[in-house]
Amino acid sequence: MTSHLRGEGVKARSLRAALMSVANVVGNNGLRLISNLILTRLLFPEAFGLMALVQVFIYGLQMFSDLGINASIVQSKHGDDPRFLHTAWTLQVMRGAVLWVVALGLAIPAAAIYDEPQLRQLLPVVALSVIIGGFQPSRVMLASRHLKLERLTIIELSAQVLSIMLMLIAAWWWRSVWSLAFGAVMTAVLRTTFQALFLDGDRDRFRLDRAATREILGFGAFIFFSTIATFAVTMGGRAILGAYVATDLLGIFSIGFMLAALPDLATTQIARRVLFPLYRIKPPIESAENQTSLFRAHRMVAGLAIAMSIILACVGVWLVDALYDTRYALAGPVVVLISFASIPAYAVIGSQNVLLASGDSRRYFFLQSAMAIAIIAFTYLGVTRAGVVGVLMAPALANLLIYPYRAALTARYKAWDPVGELSLMAIGFAATGLAVWVQWDRIITLF
């Protein structure tokens, strides 16, 4: 194993990047879980519900304005050119400032929509993290482009440890939702500062090169619209659910969402930081050898996600009962159902990145738009007919409906792996379905 990790070859860098991605996710989410357990003793469910609503808006702002800057750095042939990097960083900083102004304008309407006056102050404050994150150095994406994530992982985990410590102190002192807002801002401050200080490479400067700007915005035009659709895919259910349930109940469900999202957080990062660059470095359309290598890598990532989902489906109820007090009991069945509903998405995780790696942001937009339409339709139908359970099942139905279209698009670049994807899907559904059946007496409480 050690011999495979040594050297600067693609395989060695890929393995090290995958290990660093797993270490980052395990460390990050282990810290989040520990902090969450402490916070639930210091705060009340409504605080988590309010922050869940704030996160919907913040995430929505970020997704609705994504210019594909990070993806441009990873896939462009000019991704190592200082003029290109300085231009990308300048656009990123400008975007962060604009987003904060938009968040300021949305605060009052958001408070009115959800009948939560505190959103008027919470939203602009938490949105400061977007401005700060805009100063993230371009060296972060260069590390991903070249599959060199060791130092970046240490930096991000160190920033996470410090920000969590500060947030817990604030929660103990204030006993208010403002401690969560403070933690979100401090995470952005520490992460961006540490990245700027400790990552190797040239410092970013304000610059707008005409050719680089044209390339980034040209590639990012469809990314911009794609991420609007991605918001609906990832956060649409939570946004719709927030309009149908009380804030304290949404806070309880957010605990379930957090625990059930662990496989997604772990493997999505590997797909973004490892599979995406690999699709650029070794395009499957170029040779059967490349295709075989990428299928193997993709099956490992998807298999990891599905294995984690199976474990969570089996222990989700017990885990919530063991870690949280009785106020959060409903989060257990939520974990089980999300684990079941996530199987189709995990079986194909990251496969759409072949479109971006090939510069085909247009078809990537078409795919994300189709997913968004499907998931919004199923979410709305689900919440009106089956409540929370309908919302939780919407992703599974949407992914199954769109699967043939996804297969057709990825097949254009010889990245469709029907044997691997369908086999993993069948195994995942069988195992998580059994877990749902065994724990049905607890799941039925969600209806």
Short mmCIF file of C-alpha atoms in Angstrom, two decimals:
data_model
loop_
_atom_site.label_atom_id
_atom_site.label_comp_id
_atom_site.label_asym_id
_atom_site.label_seq_id
_atom_site.Cartn_x
_atom_site.Cartn_y
_atom_site.Cartn_z
CA MET A 1 0.00 0.00 0.00
CA THR A 2 2.83 2.39 0.90
CA SER A 3 4.49 1.83 -2.46
CA HIS A 4 1.26 2.75 -4.27
CA LEU A 5 1.05 6.04 -2.35
CA ARG A 6 4.57 7.17 -3.19
CA GLY A 7 5.61 9.26 -6.18
CA GLU A 8 3.96 11.89 -8.35
CA GLY A 9 2.18 9.60 -10.80
CA VAL A 10 -1.55 9.97 -11.40
CA LYS A 11 -2.37 6.78 -9.49
CA ALA A 12 -0.31 7.76 -6.44
CA ARG A 13 -1.71 11.29 -6.36
CA SER A 14 -5.26 9.96 -6.81
CA LEU A 15 -4.89 7.54 -3.90
CA ARG A 16 -3.39 10.20 -1.64
CA ALA A 17 -6.12 12.67 -2.63
CA ALA A 18 -8.82 10.09 -1.92
CA LEU A 19 -7.33 9.30 1.50
CA MET A 20 -7.07 13.00 2.32
CA SER A 21 -10.67 13.57 1.23
CA VAL A 22 -11.85 10.73 3.48
CA ALA A 23 -9.73 12.04 6.36
CA ASN A 24 -11.14 15.53 5.85
CA VAL A 25 -14.73 14.32 5.82
CA VAL A 26 -14.31 11.92 8.76
CA GLY A 27 -12.55 14.57 10.82
CA ASN A 28 -14.88 17.38 9.82
CA ASN A 29 -18.06 15.45 10.44
CA GLY A 30 -16.75 13.81 13.59
CA LEU A 31 -16.12 17.29 14.94
CA ARG A 32 -19.54 18.47 13.77
CA LEU A 33 -21.24 15.52 15.46
CA ILE A 34 -19.45 16.11 18.75
CA SER A 35 -20.25 19.83 18.65
CA ASN A 36 -23.85 19.08 17.71
CA LEU A 37 -24.27 16.75 20.67
CA ILE A 38 -23.01 19.47 23.00
CA LEU A 39 -25.09 22.17 21.31
CA THR A 40 -28.33 20.21 21.67
CA ARG A 41 -27.72 20.28 25.43
CA LEU A 42 -27.06 24.02 25.45
CA LEU A 43 -29.65 25.21 22.94
CA PHE A 44 -33.25 24.45 21.99
CA PRO A 45 -34.72 22.79 18.83
CA GLU A 46 -36.02 26.14 17.51
CA ALA A 47 -32.42 27.39 17.24
CA PHE A 48 -31.53 24.56 14.86
CA GLY A 49 -34.73 25.18 12.91
CA LEU A 50 -33.87 28.87 12.47
CA MET A 51 -30.36 28.05 11.31
CA ALA A 52 -31.76 25.44 8.90
CA LEU A 53 -33.85 28.21 7.30
CA VAL A 54 -30.87 30.57 7.20
CA GLN A 55 -28.76 27.87 5.56
CA VAL A 56 -31.42 27.36 2.88
CA PHE A 57 -31.16 31.01 1.92
CA ILE A 58 -27.35 31.19 2.15
CA TYR A 59 -26.92 28.01 0.16
CA GLY A 60 -29.48 29.24 -2.33
CA LEU A 61 -27.61 32.53 -2.82
CA GLN A 62 -24.36 30.69 -3.42
CA MET A 63 -25.93 28.26 -5.84
CA PHE A 64 -27.95 30.90 -7.68
CA SER A 65 -24.79 32.86 -8.43
CA ASP A 66 -22.21 30.16 -9.15
CA LEU A 67 -20.12 31.22 -12.15
CA GLY A 68 -18.29 27.90 -12.34
CA ILE A 69 -15.05 29.57 -11.19
CA ASN A 70 -13.73 26.58 -9.26
CA ALA A 71 -14.68 24.14 -12.01
CA SER A 72 -13.02 26.44 -14.57
CA ILE A 73 -9.71 26.29 -12.70
CA VAL A 74 -9.83 22.49 -12.48
CA GLN A 75 -10.78 21.77 -16.11
CA SER A 76 -9.28 24.64 -18.15
CA LYS A 77 -6.03 24.21 -20.05
CA HIS A 78 -5.14 27.67 -18.70
CA GLY A 79 -5.82 26.60 -15.10
CA ASP A 80 -2.17 27.11 -14.08
CA ASP A 81 -1.76 30.51 -15.77
CA PRO A 82 -1.38 33.32 -13.16
CA ARG A 83 -3.48 35.68 -15.29
CA PHE A 84 -6.30 33.15 -15.36
CA LEU A 85 -6.01 32.50 -11.61
CA HIS A 86 -5.95 36.18 -10.63
CA THR A 87 -8.98 36.84 -12.83
CA ALA A 88 -10.89 33.91 -11.32
CA TRP A 89 -10.09 35.10 -7.80
CA THR A 90 -11.16 38.68 -8.59
CA LEU A 91 -14.50 37.49 -9.98
CA GLN A 92 -14.97 35.33 -6.90
CA VAL A 93 -14.40 38.29 -4.54
CA MET A 94 -16.83 40.47 -6.52
CA ARG A 95 -19.43 37.72 -6.39
CA GLY A 96 -19.14 37.42 -2.60
CA ALA A 97 -19.75 41.15 -2.11
CA VAL A 98 -22.80 41.11 -4.39
CA LEU A 99 -24.24 38.10 -2.55
CA TRP A 100 -24.09 39.87 0.80
CA VAL A 101 -26.02 42.83 -0.62
CA VAL A 102 -28.65 40.43 -1.98
CA ALA A 103 -28.86 38.68 1.42
CA LEU A 104 -29.45 42.04 3.04
CA GLY A 105 -32.35 42.64 0.68
CA LEU A 106 -33.83 39.18 1.26
CA ALA A 107 -33.80 39.37 5.06
CA ILE A 108 -37.16 41.12 5.52
CA PRO A 109 -39.06 39.04 2.91
CA ALA A 110 -37.59 35.84 4.39
CA ALA A 111 -38.73 36.81 7.87
CA ALA A 112 -42.23 37.48 6.51
CA ILE A 113 -42.45 34.24 4.48
CA TYR A 114 -41.54 32.02 7.44
CA ASP A 115 -43.00 34.33 10.13
CA GLU A 116 -39.65 34.39 11.97
CA PRO A 117 -38.60 37.99 12.84
CA GLN A 118 -35.07 36.93 13.87
CA LEU A 119 -34.29 36.12 10.22
CA ARG A 120 -34.05 39.88 9.60
CA GLN A 121 -30.82 40.00 11.60
CA LEU A 122 -29.59 36.41 11.25
CA LEU A 123 -29.51 36.31 7.46
CA PRO A 124 -27.25 39.38 6.89
CA VAL A 125 -24.90 38.31 9.69
CA VAL A 126 -24.47 34.71 8.52
CA ALA A 127 -24.12 35.99 4.93
CA LEU A 128 -20.87 37.69 6.00
CA SER A 129 -19.38 34.21 5.65
CA VAL A 130 -20.07 34.45 1.92
CA ILE A 131 -18.05 37.67 1.58
CA ILE A 132 -15.20 36.14 3.58
CA GLY A 133 -15.32 32.91 1.59
CA GLY A 134 -15.00 34.95 -1.59
CA PHE A 135 -11.39 35.65 -0.61
CA GLN A 136 -10.56 31.92 -0.64
CA PRO A 137 -7.22 31.74 -2.48
CA SER A 138 -7.11 30.17 -5.92
CA ARG A 139 -4.39 27.86 -4.55
CA VAL A 140 -7.21 25.81 -3.00
CA MET A 141 -8.49 24.79 -6.43
CA LEU A 142 -4.96 24.36 -7.76
CA ALA A 143 -4.44 21.76 -5.04
CA SER A 144 -7.56 19.95 -6.30
CA ARG A 145 -6.54 20.35 -9.95
CA HIS A 146 -3.25 18.58 -9.26
CA LEU A 147 -4.60 16.12 -6.66
CA LYS A 148 -2.38 17.52 -3.89
CA LEU A 149 -4.66 17.75 -0.87
CA GLU A 150 -2.45 16.84 2.09
CA ARG A 151 -1.71 20.34 3.38
CA LEU A 152 -5.17 21.64 2.48
CA THR A 153 -6.77 18.90 4.59
CA ILE A 154 -4.68 19.78 7.65
CA ILE A 155 -5.52 23.46 7.22
CA GLU A 156 -9.26 22.88 6.92
CA LEU A 157 -9.43 20.53 9.92
CA SER A 158 -7.40 22.95 12.05
CA ALA A 159 -9.74 25.80 11.18
CA GLN A 160 -12.74 23.59 11.96
CA VAL A 161 -11.41 22.66 15.41
CA LEU A 162 -10.84 26.29 16.39
CA SER A 163 -14.16 27.54 15.03
CA ILE A 164 -16.09 24.80 16.86
CA MET A 165 -14.35 25.62 20.12
CA LEU A 166 -15.30 29.29 19.73
CA MET A 167 -18.90 28.39 18.83
CA LEU A 168 -19.30 26.14 21.87
CA ILE A 169 -17.98 28.88 24.14
CA ALA A 170 -20.45 31.31 22.56
CA ALA A 171 -23.31 28.80 22.99
CA TRP A 172 -22.45 28.29 26.66
CA TRP A 173 -22.30 32.05 27.19
CA TRP A 174 -25.28 33.24 25.10
CA ARG A 175 -27.60 30.17 25.03
CA SER A 176 -28.96 31.60 21.79
CA VAL A 177 -29.19 30.90 18.06
CA TRP A 178 -26.64 33.69 17.67
CA SER A 179 -23.91 31.30 18.78
CA LEU A 180 -24.61 29.21 15.64
CA ALA A 181 -24.43 32.33 13.47
CA PHE A 182 -21.16 33.31 15.15
CA GLY A 183 -19.77 29.83 14.47
CA ALA A 184 -20.65 30.03 10.77
CA VAL A 185 -18.84 33.35 10.36
CA MET A 186 -15.78 32.27 12.37
CA THR A 187 -15.48 29.07 10.32
CA ALA A 188 -15.23 31.17 7.14
CA VAL A 189 -12.77 33.59 8.75
CA LEU A 190 -10.40 30.94 10.07
CA ARG A 191 -10.55 28.69 7.01
CA THR A 192 -9.87 31.51 4.54
CA THR A 193 -7.11 32.99 6.73
CA PHE A 194 -5.33 29.67 7.20
CA GLN A 195 -5.56 28.89 3.48
CA ALA A 196 -4.05 32.27 2.60
CA LEU A 197 -1.24 31.92 5.14
CA PHE A 198 -0.22 28.30 4.83
CA LEU A 199 -0.87 27.10 1.25
CA ASP A 200 2.13 27.25 -1.07
CA GLY A 201 1.95 29.34 -4.21
CA ASP A 202 1.67 32.88 -5.50
CA ARG A 203 -0.57 35.35 -3.70
CA ASP A 204 -3.75 36.36 -5.50
CA ARG A 205 -4.06 39.89 -6.89
CA PHE A 206 -6.97 41.88 -8.25
CA ARG A 207 -6.90 41.56 -12.02
CA LEU A 208 -9.39 41.12 -14.84
CA ASP A 209 -7.76 39.69 -17.94
CA ARG A 210 -10.13 39.99 -20.89
CA ALA A 211 -9.42 36.55 -22.41
CA ALA A 212 -9.56 34.80 -19.04
CA THR A 213 -12.79 36.58 -18.10
CA ARG A 214 -14.36 35.58 -21.40
CA GLU A 215 -13.36 31.93 -20.93
CA ILE A 216 -14.57 31.73 -17.32
CA LEU A 217 -17.88 33.44 -17.99
CA GLY A 218 -18.39 31.49 -21.21
CA PHE A 219 -17.89 28.18 -19.45
CA GLY A 220 -19.76 29.41 -16.38
CA ALA A 221 -22.89 30.61 -18.18
CA PHE A 222 -24.47 27.17 -18.12
CA ILE A 223 -22.93 26.45 -14.70
CA PHE A 224 -24.81 29.51 -13.40
CA PHE A 225 -28.14 28.08 -14.51
CA SER A 226 -27.10 24.54 -13.52
CA THR A 227 -26.48 25.52 -9.92
CA ILE A 228 -29.90 27.13 -9.68
CA ALA A 229 -31.24 23.71 -10.56
CA THR A 230 -28.78 22.07 -8.15
CA PHE A 231 -30.19 24.16 -5.33
CA ALA A 232 -33.62 22.70 -6.00
CA VAL A 233 -32.10 19.21 -6.04
CA THR A 234 -30.23 19.56 -2.74
CA MET A 235 -32.26 22.03 -0.68
CA GLY A 236 -35.69 22.20 -2.32
CA GLY A 237 -37.19 19.59 -0.03
CA ARG A 238 -36.01 21.37 3.10
CA ALA A 239 -37.24 24.74 1.85
CA ILE A 240 -40.70 23.36 1.06
CA LEU A 241 -40.83 21.41 4.33
CA GLY A 242 -40.02 24.61 6.26
CA ALA A 243 -43.26 26.12 5.02
CA TYR A 244 -45.32 23.13 6.22
CA VAL A 245 -43.94 22.36 9.70
CA ALA A 246 -43.18 24.39 12.83
CA THR A 247 -39.66 25.71 13.39
CA ASP A 248 -38.98 23.40 16.33
CA LEU A 249 -40.01 20.35 14.27
CA LEU A 250 -37.82 21.52 11.38
CA GLY A 251 -34.95 21.77 13.86
CA ILE A 252 -35.50 18.17 14.93
CA PHE A 253 -35.62 17.00 11.30
CA SER A 254 -32.42 18.97 10.57
CA ILE A 255 -30.61 16.69 13.05
CA GLY A 256 -31.80 13.71 11.02
CA PHE A 257 -30.73 15.39 7.78
CA MET A 258 -27.28 16.06 9.25
CA LEU A 259 -26.70 12.46 10.31
CA ALA A 260 -28.12 10.95 7.12
CA ALA A 261 -25.96 13.27 5.00
CA LEU A 262 -22.69 11.76 6.22
CA PRO A 263 -22.29 9.40 3.23
CA ASP A 264 -23.08 12.24 0.85
CA LEU A 265 -20.59 14.61 2.47
CA ALA A 266 -17.87 11.97 2.46
CA THR A 267 -18.22 10.74 -1.08
CA THR A 268 -19.27 13.97 -2.79
CA GLN A 269 -16.00 15.51 -1.68
CA ILE A 270 -14.07 12.55 -3.09
CA ALA A 271 -16.04 12.81 -6.34
CA ARG A 272 -15.35 16.56 -6.57
CA ARG A 273 -11.71 16.49 -5.51
CA VAL A 274 -10.61 13.20 -7.05
CA LEU A 275 -13.00 11.90 -9.74
CA PHE A 276 -13.53 15.30 -11.37
CA PRO A 277 -9.79 15.92 -11.95
CA LEU A 278 -9.38 12.30 -13.04
CA TYR A 279 -12.01 12.73 -15.76
CA ARG A 280 -9.84 15.59 -17.09
CA ILE A 281 -6.49 13.82 -16.70
CA LYS A 282 -7.64 10.42 -18.04
CA PRO A 283 -10.78 10.93 -20.19
CA PRO A 284 -12.65 7.60 -20.54
CA ILE A 285 -13.44 8.40 -24.17
CA GLU A 286 -9.74 8.25 -25.08
CA SER A 287 -9.07 4.60 -24.27
CA ALA A 288 -10.54 1.44 -22.81
CA GLU A 289 -7.80 1.50 -20.17
CA ASN A 290 -8.91 4.94 -18.97
CA GLN A 291 -12.53 3.81 -18.93
CA THR A 292 -11.73 0.70 -16.88
CA SER A 293 -9.69 2.72 -14.36
CA LEU A 294 -12.43 5.32 -13.95
CA PHE A 295 -15.18 2.70 -13.63
CA ARG A 296 -13.15 1.05 -10.88
CA ALA A 297 -12.62 4.37 -9.09
CA HIS A 298 -16.28 5.31 -9.43
CA ARG A 299 -17.48 1.95 -8.12
CA MET A 300 -15.27 2.34 -5.07
CA VAL A 301 -16.69 5.81 -4.29
CA ALA A 302 -20.31 4.77 -4.95
CA GLY A 303 -19.83 1.53 -3.01
CA LEU A 304 -18.49 3.47 -0.03
CA ALA A 305 -21.51 5.79 -0.07
CA ILE A 306 -23.98 2.91 -0.27
CA ALA A 307 -22.20 0.92 2.45
CA MET A 308 -22.39 3.93 4.77
CA SER A 309 -26.08 4.37 3.93
CA ILE A 310 -26.80 0.74 4.75
CA ILE A 311 -25.11 1.12 8.13
CA LEU A 312 -27.04 4.32 8.89
CA ALA A 313 -30.32 2.71 7.85
CA CYS A 314 -29.69 -0.12 10.29
CA VAL A 315 -28.51 1.96 13.26
CA GLY A 316 -30.13 5.37 12.61
CA VAL A 317 -32.95 5.06 15.14
CA TRP A 318 -30.69 3.56 17.79
CA LEU A 319 -28.02 6.21 17.11
CA VAL A 320 -30.42 9.12 17.63
CA ASP A 321 -31.90 7.51 20.75
CA ALA A 322 -28.40 6.98 22.18
CA LEU A 323 -26.97 10.40 21.35
CA TYR A 324 -29.89 12.77 21.81
CA ASP A 325 -32.64 13.29 24.36
CA THR A 326 -36.28 12.38 23.70
CA ARG A 327 -37.06 15.76 22.10
CA TYR A 328 -35.14 14.61 19.00
CA ALA A 329 -36.59 11.08 18.73
CA LEU A 330 -38.27 11.75 15.36
CA ALA A 331 -34.84 12.36 13.82
CA GLY A 332 -34.14 8.58 13.97
CA PRO A 333 -36.79 7.51 11.41
CA VAL A 334 -35.71 10.46 9.24
CA VAL A 335 -32.18 9.01 9.09
CA VAL A 336 -33.50 5.60 8.03
CA LEU A 337 -35.76 6.93 5.27
CA ILE A 338 -33.13 9.32 3.85
CA SER A 339 -30.63 6.45 3.77
CA PHE A 340 -33.10 4.41 1.72
CA ALA A 341 -34.03 7.29 -0.60
CA SER A 342 -30.39 8.24 -1.29
CA ILE A 343 -29.41 4.93 -2.91
CA PRO A 344 -30.09 5.93 -6.57
CA ALA A 345 -28.09 9.16 -6.17
CA TYR A 346 -25.16 7.37 -4.55
CA ALA A 347 -25.02 4.70 -7.25
CA VAL A 348 -24.27 7.39 -9.87
CA ILE A 349 -22.43 9.85 -7.63
CA GLY A 350 -20.02 12.11 -9.50
CA SER A 351 -20.66 10.55 -12.93
CA GLN A 352 -22.04 13.86 -14.25
CA ASN A 353 -18.60 15.42 -13.66
CA VAL A 354 -17.44 13.87 -16.93
CA LEU A 355 -19.56 16.51 -18.68
CA LEU A 356 -17.82 19.40 -16.91
CA ALA A 357 -14.38 17.82 -17.30
CA SER A 358 -15.06 17.63 -21.04
CA GLY A 359 -16.15 21.29 -21.13
CA ASP A 360 -19.76 20.34 -21.83
CA SER A 361 -21.45 22.67 -19.33
CA ARG A 362 -24.51 22.92 -21.60
CA ARG A 363 -25.51 19.26 -21.24
CA TYR A 364 -24.59 19.43 -17.56
CA PHE A 365 -27.17 22.21 -17.26
CA PHE A 366 -29.78 20.12 -19.07
CA LEU A 367 -29.20 17.21 -16.67
CA GLN A 368 -29.39 19.35 -13.54
CA SER A 369 -32.52 21.10 -14.82
CA ALA A 370 -34.26 17.80 -15.45
CA MET A 371 -33.36 16.66 -11.93
CA ALA A 372 -34.63 19.93 -10.45
CA ILE A 373 -37.99 19.73 -12.21
CA ALA A 374 -38.44 16.11 -11.15
CA ILE A 375 -37.47 16.65 -7.52
CA ILE A 376 -39.63 19.77 -7.08
CA ALA A 377 -42.62 17.99 -8.59
CA PHE A 378 -42.18 14.88 -6.41
CA THR A 379 -41.48 17.00 -3.31
CA TYR A 380 -44.63 19.07 -3.75
CA LEU A 381 -46.76 16.03 -4.46
CA GLY A 382 -45.14 14.19 -1.56
CA VAL A 383 -45.60 16.89 1.06
CA THR A 384 -49.25 17.47 0.13
CA ARG A 385 -50.12 13.76 0.19
CA ALA A 386 -47.75 12.11 2.66
CA GLY A 387 -46.18 14.99 4.60
CA VAL A 388 -42.61 14.50 5.79
CA VAL A 389 -42.35 10.98 4.34
CA GLY A 390 -43.31 12.29 0.89
CA VAL A 391 -40.53 14.89 1.04
CA LEU A 392 -37.97 12.29 2.12
CA MET A 393 -38.90 9.90 -0.71
CA ALA A 394 -38.82 12.56 -3.46
CA PRO A 395 -35.04 12.25 -4.23
CA ALA A 396 -35.31 8.50 -4.87
CA LEU A 397 -38.21 8.88 -7.28
CA ALA A 398 -36.58 11.80 -9.09
CA ASN A 399 -33.24 10.02 -9.54
CA LEU A 400 -34.91 6.87 -10.85
CA LEU A 401 -37.02 8.87 -13.32
CA ILE A 402 -34.01 10.80 -14.67
CA TYR A 403 -31.60 7.85 -14.71
CA PRO A 404 -32.10 6.95 -18.42
CA TYR A 405 -31.38 10.56 -19.45
CA ARG A 406 -28.27 10.67 -17.25
CA ALA A 407 -27.10 7.40 -18.78
CA ALA A 408 -27.53 8.76 -22.31
CA LEU A 409 -25.49 11.90 -21.53
CA THR A 410 -22.62 10.13 -19.78
CA ALA A 411 -22.56 7.43 -22.47
CA ARG A 412 -21.56 10.13 -25.01
CA TYR A 413 -18.21 10.28 -23.20
CA LYS A 414 -18.07 6.52 -22.48
CA ALA A 415 -18.62 7.16 -18.77
CA TRP A 416 -21.84 5.17 -18.30
CA ASP A 417 -21.27 2.04 -16.20
CA PRO A 418 -24.60 0.16 -16.26
CA VAL A 419 -23.26 -2.99 -14.59
CA GLY A 420 -21.71 -1.15 -11.68
CA GLU A 421 -24.47 1.42 -11.18
CA LEU A 422 -27.45 -0.93 -11.41
CA SER A 423 -25.79 -3.64 -9.28
CA LEU A 424 -24.95 -1.17 -6.52
CA MET A 425 -28.46 0.27 -6.72
CA ALA A 426 -30.04 -3.17 -6.31
CA ILE A 427 -27.81 -4.09 -3.36
CA GLY A 428 -28.46 -0.75 -1.68
CA PHE A 429 -32.24 -0.91 -2.06
CA ALA A 430 -32.38 -4.49 -0.81
CA ALA A 431 -30.36 -3.79 2.34
CA THR A 432 -31.87 -0.41 3.27
CA GLY A 433 -35.35 -1.66 2.37
CA LEU A 434 -34.92 -4.47 4.86
CA ALA A 435 -33.89 -1.92 7.50
CA VAL A 436 -37.04 0.13 6.78
CA TRP A 437 -39.23 -2.98 7.14
CA VAL A 438 -37.61 -4.01 10.45
CA GLN A 439 -38.02 -0.52 11.94
CA TRP A 440 -41.45 0.26 10.49
CA ASP A 441 -43.03 0.75 13.91
CA ARG A 442 -40.83 3.81 14.45
CA ILE A 443 -41.03 5.10 10.88
CA ILE A 444 -44.82 5.14 10.93
CA THR A 445 -44.66 7.91 13.56
CA LEU A 446 -43.64 10.32 10.78
CA PHE A 447 -46.95 9.95 8.95
#
